PDB file of N, CA and C in Angstrom:
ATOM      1  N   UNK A   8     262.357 109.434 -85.160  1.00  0.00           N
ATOM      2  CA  UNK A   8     262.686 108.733 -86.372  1.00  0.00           C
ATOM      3  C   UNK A   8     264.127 109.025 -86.796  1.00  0.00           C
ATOM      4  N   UNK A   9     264.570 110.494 -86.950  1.00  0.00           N
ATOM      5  CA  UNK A   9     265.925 110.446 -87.241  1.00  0.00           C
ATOM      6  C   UNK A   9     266.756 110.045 -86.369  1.00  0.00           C
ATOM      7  N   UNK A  10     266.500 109.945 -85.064  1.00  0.00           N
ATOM      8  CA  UNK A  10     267.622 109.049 -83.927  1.00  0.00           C
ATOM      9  C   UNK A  10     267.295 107.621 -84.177  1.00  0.00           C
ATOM     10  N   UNK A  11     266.764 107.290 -84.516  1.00  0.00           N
ATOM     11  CA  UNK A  11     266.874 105.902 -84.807  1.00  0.00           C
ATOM     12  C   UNK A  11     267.315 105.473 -86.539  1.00  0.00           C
ATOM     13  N   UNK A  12     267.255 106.512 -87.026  1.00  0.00           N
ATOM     14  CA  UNK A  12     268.202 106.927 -88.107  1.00  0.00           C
ATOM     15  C   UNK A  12     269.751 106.280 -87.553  1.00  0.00           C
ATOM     16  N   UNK A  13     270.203 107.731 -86.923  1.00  0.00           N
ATOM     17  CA  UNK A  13     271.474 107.982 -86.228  1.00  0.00           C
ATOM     18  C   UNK A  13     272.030 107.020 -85.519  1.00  0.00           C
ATOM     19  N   UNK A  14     271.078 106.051 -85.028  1.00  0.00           N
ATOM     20  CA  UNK A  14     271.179 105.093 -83.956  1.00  0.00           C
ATOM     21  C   UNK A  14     271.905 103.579 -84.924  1.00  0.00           C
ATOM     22  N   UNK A  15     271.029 103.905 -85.689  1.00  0.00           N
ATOM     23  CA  UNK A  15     271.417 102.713 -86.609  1.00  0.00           C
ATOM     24  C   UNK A  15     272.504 102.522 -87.443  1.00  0.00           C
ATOM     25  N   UNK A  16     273.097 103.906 -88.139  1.00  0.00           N
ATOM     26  CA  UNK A  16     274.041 104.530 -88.687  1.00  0.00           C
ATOM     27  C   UNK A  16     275.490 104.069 -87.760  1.00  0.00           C
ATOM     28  N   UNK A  17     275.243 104.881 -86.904  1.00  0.00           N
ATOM     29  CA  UNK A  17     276.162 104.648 -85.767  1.00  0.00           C
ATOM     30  C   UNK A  17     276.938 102.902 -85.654  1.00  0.00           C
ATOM     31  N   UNK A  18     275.335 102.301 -85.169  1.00  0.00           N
ATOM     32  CA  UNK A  18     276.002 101.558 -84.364  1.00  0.00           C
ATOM     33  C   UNK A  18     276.778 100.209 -85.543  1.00  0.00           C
ATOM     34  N   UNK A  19     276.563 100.748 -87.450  1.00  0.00           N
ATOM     35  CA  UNK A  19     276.940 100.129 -88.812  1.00  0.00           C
ATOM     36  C   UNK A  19     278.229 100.419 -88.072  1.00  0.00           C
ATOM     37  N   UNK A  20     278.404 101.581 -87.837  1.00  0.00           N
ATOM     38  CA  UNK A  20     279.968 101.906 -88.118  1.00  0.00           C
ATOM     39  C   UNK A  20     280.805 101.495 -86.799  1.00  0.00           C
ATOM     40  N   UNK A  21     280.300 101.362 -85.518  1.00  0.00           N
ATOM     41  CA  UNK A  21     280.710 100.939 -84.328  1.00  0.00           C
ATOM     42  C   UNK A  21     281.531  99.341 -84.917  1.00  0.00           C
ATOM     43  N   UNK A  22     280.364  98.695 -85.640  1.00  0.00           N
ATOM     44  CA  UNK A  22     280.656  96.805 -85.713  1.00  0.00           C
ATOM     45  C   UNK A  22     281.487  96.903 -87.014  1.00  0.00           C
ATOM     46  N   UNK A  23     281.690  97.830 -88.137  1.00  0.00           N
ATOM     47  CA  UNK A  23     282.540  97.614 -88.903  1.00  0.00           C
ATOM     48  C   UNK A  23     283.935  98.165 -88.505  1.00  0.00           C
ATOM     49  N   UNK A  24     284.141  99.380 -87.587  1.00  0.00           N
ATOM     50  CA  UNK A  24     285.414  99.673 -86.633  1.00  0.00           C
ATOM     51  C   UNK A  24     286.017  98.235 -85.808  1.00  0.00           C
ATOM     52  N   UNK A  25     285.284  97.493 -85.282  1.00  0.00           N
ATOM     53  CA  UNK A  25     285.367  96.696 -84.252  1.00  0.00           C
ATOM     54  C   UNK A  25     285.896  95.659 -84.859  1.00  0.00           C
ATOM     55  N   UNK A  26     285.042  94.894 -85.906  1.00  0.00           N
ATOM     56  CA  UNK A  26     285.850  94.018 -87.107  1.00  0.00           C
ATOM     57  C   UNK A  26     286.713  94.168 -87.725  1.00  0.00           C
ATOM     58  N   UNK A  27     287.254  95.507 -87.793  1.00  0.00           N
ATOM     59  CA  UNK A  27     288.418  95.641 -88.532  1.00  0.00           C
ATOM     60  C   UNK A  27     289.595  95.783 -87.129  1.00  0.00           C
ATOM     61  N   UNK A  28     289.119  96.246 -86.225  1.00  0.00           N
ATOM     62  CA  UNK A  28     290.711  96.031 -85.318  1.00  0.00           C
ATOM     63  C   UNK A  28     290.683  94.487 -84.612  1.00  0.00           C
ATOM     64  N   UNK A  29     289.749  93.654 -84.221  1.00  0.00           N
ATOM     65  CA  UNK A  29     289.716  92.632 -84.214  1.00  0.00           C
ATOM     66  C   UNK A  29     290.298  91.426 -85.580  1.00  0.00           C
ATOM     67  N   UNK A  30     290.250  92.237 -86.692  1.00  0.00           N
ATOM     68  CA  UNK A  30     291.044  91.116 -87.908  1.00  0.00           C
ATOM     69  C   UNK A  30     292.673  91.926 -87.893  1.00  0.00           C
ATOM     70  N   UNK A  31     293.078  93.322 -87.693  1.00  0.00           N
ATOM     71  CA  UNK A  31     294.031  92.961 -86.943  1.00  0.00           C
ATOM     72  C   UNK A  31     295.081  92.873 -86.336  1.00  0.00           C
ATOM     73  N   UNK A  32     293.920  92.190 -85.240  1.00  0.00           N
ATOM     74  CA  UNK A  32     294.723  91.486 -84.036  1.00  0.00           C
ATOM     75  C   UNK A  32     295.737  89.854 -84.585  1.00  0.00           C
ATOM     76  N   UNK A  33     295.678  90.206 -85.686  1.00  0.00           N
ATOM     77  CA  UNK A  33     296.457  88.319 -86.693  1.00  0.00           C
ATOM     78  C   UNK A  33     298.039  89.402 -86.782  1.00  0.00           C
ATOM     79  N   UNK A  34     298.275  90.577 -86.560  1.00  0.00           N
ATOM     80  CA  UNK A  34     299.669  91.188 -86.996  1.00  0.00           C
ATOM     81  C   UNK A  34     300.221  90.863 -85.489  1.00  0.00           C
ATOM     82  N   UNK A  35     299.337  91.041 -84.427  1.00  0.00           N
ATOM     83  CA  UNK A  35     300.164  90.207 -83.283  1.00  0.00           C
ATOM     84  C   UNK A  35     300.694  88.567 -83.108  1.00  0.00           C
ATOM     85  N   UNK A  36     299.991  88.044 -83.759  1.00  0.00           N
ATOM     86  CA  UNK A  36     300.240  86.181 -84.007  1.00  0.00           C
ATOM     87  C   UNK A  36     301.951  86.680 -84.942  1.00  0.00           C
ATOM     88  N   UNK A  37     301.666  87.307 -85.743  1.00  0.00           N
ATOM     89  CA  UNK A  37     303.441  87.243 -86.787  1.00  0.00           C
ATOM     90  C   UNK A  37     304.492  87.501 -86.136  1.00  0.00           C
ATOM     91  N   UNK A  38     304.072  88.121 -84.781  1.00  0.00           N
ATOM     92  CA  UNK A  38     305.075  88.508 -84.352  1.00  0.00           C
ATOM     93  C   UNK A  38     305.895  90.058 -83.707  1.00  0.00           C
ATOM     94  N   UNK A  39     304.796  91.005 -83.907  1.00  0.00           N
ATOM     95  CA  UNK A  39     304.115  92.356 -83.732  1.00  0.00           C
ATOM     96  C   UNK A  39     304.261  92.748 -82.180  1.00  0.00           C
ATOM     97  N   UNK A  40     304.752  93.689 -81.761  1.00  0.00           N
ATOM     98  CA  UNK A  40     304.501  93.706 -80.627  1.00  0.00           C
ATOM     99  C   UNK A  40     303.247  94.970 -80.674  1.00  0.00           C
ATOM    100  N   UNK A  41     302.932  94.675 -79.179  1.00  0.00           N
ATOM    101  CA  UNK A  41     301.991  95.724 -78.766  1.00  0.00           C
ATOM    102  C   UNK A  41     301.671  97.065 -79.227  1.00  0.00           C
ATOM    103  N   UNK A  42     302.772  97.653 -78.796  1.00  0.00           N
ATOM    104  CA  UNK A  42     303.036  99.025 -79.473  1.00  0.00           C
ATOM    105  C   UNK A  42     303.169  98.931 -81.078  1.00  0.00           C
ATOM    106  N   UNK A  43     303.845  98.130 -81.417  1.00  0.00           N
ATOM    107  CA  UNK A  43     303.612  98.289 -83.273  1.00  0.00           C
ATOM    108  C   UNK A  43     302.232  97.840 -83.503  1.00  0.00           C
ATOM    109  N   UNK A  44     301.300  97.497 -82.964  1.00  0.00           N
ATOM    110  CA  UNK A  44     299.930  97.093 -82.795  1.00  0.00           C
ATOM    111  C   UNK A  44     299.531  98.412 -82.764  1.00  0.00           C
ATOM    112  N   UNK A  45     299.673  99.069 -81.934  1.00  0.00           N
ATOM    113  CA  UNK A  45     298.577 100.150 -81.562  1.00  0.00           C
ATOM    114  C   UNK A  45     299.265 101.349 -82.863  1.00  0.00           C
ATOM    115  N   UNK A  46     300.533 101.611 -82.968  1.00  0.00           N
ATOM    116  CA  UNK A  46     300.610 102.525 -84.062  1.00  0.00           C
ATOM    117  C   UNK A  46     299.898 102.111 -85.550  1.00  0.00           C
ATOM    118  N   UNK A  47     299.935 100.686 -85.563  1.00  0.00           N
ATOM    119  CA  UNK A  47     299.366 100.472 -86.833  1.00  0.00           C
ATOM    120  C   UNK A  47     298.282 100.977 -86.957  1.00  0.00           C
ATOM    121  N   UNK A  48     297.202 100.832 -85.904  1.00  0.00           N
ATOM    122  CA  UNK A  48     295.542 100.955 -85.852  1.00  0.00           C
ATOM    123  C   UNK A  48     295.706 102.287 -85.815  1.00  0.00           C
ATOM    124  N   UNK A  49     296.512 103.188 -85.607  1.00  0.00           N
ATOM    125  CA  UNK A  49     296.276 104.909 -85.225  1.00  0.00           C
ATOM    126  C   UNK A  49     296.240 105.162 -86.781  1.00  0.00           C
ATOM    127  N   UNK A  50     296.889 104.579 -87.544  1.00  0.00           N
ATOM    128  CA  UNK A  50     296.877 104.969 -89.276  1.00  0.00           C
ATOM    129  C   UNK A  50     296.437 104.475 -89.887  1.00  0.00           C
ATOM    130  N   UNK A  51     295.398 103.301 -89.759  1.00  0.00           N
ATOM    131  CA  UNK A  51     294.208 103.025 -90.467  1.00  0.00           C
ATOM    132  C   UNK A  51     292.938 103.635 -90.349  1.00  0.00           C
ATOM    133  N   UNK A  52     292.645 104.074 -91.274  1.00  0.00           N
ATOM    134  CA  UNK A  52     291.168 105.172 -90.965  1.00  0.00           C
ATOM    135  C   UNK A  52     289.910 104.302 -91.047  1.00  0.00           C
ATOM    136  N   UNK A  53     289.820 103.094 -91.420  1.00  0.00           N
ATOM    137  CA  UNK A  53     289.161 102.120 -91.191  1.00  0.00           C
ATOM    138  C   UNK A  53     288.935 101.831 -89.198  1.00  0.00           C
ATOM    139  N   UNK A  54     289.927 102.015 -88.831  1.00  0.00           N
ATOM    140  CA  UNK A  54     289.701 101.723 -87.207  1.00  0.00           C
ATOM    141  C   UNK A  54     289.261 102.941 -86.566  1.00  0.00           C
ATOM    142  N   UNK A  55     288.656 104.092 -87.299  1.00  0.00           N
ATOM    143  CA  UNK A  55     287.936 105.011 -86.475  1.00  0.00           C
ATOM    144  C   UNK A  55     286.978 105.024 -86.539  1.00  0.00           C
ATOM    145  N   UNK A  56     286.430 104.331 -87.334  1.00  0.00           N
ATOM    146  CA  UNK A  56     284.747 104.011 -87.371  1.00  0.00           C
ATOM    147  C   UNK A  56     284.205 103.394 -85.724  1.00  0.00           C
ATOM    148  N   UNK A  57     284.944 102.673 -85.253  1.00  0.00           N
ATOM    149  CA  UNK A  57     284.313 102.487 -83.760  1.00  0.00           C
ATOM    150  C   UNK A  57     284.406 103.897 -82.970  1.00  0.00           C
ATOM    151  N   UNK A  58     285.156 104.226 -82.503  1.00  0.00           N
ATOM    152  CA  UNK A  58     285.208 105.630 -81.900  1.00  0.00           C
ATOM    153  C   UNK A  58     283.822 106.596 -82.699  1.00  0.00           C
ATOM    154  N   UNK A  59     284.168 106.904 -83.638  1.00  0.00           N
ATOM    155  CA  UNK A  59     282.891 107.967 -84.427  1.00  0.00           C
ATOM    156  C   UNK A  59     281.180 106.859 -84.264  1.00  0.00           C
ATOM    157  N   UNK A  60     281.395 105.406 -84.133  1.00  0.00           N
ATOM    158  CA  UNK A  60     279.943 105.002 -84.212  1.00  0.00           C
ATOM    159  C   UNK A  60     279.538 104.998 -82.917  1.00  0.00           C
ATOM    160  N   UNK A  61     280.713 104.931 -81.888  1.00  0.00           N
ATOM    161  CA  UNK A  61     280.271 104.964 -80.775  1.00  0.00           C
ATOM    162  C   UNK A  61     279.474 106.179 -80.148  1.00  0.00           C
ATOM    163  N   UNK A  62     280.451 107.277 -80.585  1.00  0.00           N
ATOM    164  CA  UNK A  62     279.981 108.415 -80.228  1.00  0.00           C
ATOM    165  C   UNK A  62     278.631 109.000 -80.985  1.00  0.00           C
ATOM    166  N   UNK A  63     278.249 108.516 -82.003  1.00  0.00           N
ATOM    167  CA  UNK A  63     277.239 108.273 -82.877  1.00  0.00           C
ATOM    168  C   UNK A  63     275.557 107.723 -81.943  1.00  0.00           C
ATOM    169  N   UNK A  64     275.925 106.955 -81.776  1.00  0.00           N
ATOM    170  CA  UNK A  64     275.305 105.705 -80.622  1.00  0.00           C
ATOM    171  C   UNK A  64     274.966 106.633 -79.452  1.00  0.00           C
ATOM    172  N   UNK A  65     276.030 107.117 -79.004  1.00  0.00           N
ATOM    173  CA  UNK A  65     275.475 107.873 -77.332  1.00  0.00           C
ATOM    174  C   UNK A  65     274.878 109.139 -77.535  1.00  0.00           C
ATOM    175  N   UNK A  66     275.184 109.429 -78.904  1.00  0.00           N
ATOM    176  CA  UNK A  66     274.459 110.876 -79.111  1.00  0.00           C
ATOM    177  C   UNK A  66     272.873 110.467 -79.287  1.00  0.00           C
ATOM    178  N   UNK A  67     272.518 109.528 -80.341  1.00  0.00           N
ATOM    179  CA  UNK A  67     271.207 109.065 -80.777  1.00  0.00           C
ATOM    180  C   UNK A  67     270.475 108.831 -79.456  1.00  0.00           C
ATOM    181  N   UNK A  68     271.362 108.084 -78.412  1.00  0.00           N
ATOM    182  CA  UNK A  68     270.353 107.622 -77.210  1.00  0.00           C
ATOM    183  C   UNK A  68     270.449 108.807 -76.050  1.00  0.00           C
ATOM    184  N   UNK A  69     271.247 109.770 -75.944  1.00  0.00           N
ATOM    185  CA  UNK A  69     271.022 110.116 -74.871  1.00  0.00           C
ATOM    186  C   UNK A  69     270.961 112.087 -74.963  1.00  0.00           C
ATOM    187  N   UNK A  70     270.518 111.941 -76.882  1.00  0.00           N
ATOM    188  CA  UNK A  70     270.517 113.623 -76.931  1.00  0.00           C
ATOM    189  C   UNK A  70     268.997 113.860 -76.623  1.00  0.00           C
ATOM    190  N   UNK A  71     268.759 115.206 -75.955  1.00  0.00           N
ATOM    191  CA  UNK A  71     267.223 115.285 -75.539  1.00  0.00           C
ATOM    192  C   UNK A  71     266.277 115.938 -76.864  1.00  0.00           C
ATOM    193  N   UNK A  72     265.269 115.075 -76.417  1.00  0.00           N
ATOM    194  CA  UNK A  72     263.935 115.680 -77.673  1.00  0.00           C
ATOM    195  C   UNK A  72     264.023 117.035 -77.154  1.00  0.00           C
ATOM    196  N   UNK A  73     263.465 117.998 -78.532  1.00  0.00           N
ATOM    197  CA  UNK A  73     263.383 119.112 -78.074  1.00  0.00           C
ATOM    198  C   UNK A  73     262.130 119.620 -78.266  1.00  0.00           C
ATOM    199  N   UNK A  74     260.952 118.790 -78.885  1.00  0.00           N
ATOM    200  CA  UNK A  74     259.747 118.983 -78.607  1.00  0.00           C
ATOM    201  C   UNK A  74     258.548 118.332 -77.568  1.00  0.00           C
ATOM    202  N   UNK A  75     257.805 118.738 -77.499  1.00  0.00           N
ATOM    203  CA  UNK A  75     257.021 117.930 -76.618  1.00  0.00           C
ATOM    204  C   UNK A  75     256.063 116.449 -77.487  1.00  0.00           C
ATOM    205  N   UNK A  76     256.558 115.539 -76.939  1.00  0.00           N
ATOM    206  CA  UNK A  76     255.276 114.757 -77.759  1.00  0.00           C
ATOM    207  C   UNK A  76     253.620 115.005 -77.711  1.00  0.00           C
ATOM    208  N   UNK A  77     253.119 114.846 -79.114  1.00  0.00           N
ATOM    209  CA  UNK A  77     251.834 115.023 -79.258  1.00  0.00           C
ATOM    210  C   UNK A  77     250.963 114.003 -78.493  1.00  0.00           C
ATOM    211  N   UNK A  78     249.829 114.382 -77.537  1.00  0.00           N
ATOM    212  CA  UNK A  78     248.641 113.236 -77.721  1.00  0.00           C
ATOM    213  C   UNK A  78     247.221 113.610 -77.918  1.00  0.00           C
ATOM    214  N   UNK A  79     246.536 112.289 -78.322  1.00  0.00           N
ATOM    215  CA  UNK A  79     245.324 112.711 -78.650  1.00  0.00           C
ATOM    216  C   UNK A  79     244.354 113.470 -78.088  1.00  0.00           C
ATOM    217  N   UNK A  80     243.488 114.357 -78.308  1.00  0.00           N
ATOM    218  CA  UNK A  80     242.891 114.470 -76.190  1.00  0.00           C
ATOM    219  C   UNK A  80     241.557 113.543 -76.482  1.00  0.00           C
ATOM    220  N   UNK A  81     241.263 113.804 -75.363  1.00  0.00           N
ATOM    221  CA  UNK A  81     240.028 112.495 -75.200  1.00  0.00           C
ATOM    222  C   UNK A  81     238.666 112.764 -75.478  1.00  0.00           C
ATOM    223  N   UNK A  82     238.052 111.718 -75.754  1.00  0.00           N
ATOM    224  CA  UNK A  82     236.747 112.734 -76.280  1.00  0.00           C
ATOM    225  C   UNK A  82     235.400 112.506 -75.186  1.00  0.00           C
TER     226      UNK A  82
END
């Protein structure tokens, strides 16, 4: 339950990182080059939300249970 917590959390912040360096990608249309592209996104703290949801995301899916699951026994 809490990885799918985490999972979900994550992957909010993955698509709101992603939307924000995808809107922008409009400072390259003005006239922006590449590199003034990429320094811009290094100083918006809005564009680290993909990086942190990502890593968010691979933790939820691929950290190990550390208990055993319960089952019923049979009667």
């Amino acid at each position: 339950m809490i990885r799918g917590f985490f999972f979900l959390c994550g992957f909010g912040m993955a698509v709101s990182g992603g939307i924000s360096i995808l809107a922008y990608l409009n400072l390259i249309a003005t006239g922006s080059s590449i590199v003034e592209f990429f320094k811009f996104i290094l100083l918006r703290p809005e564009c680290y939300l993909l990086p942190l949801g990502i890593g968010t995301v691979s933790w939820a899916l691929f950290s190990l249970q550390k208990k055993k699951p319960t089952f019923r026994e049979k009667d």
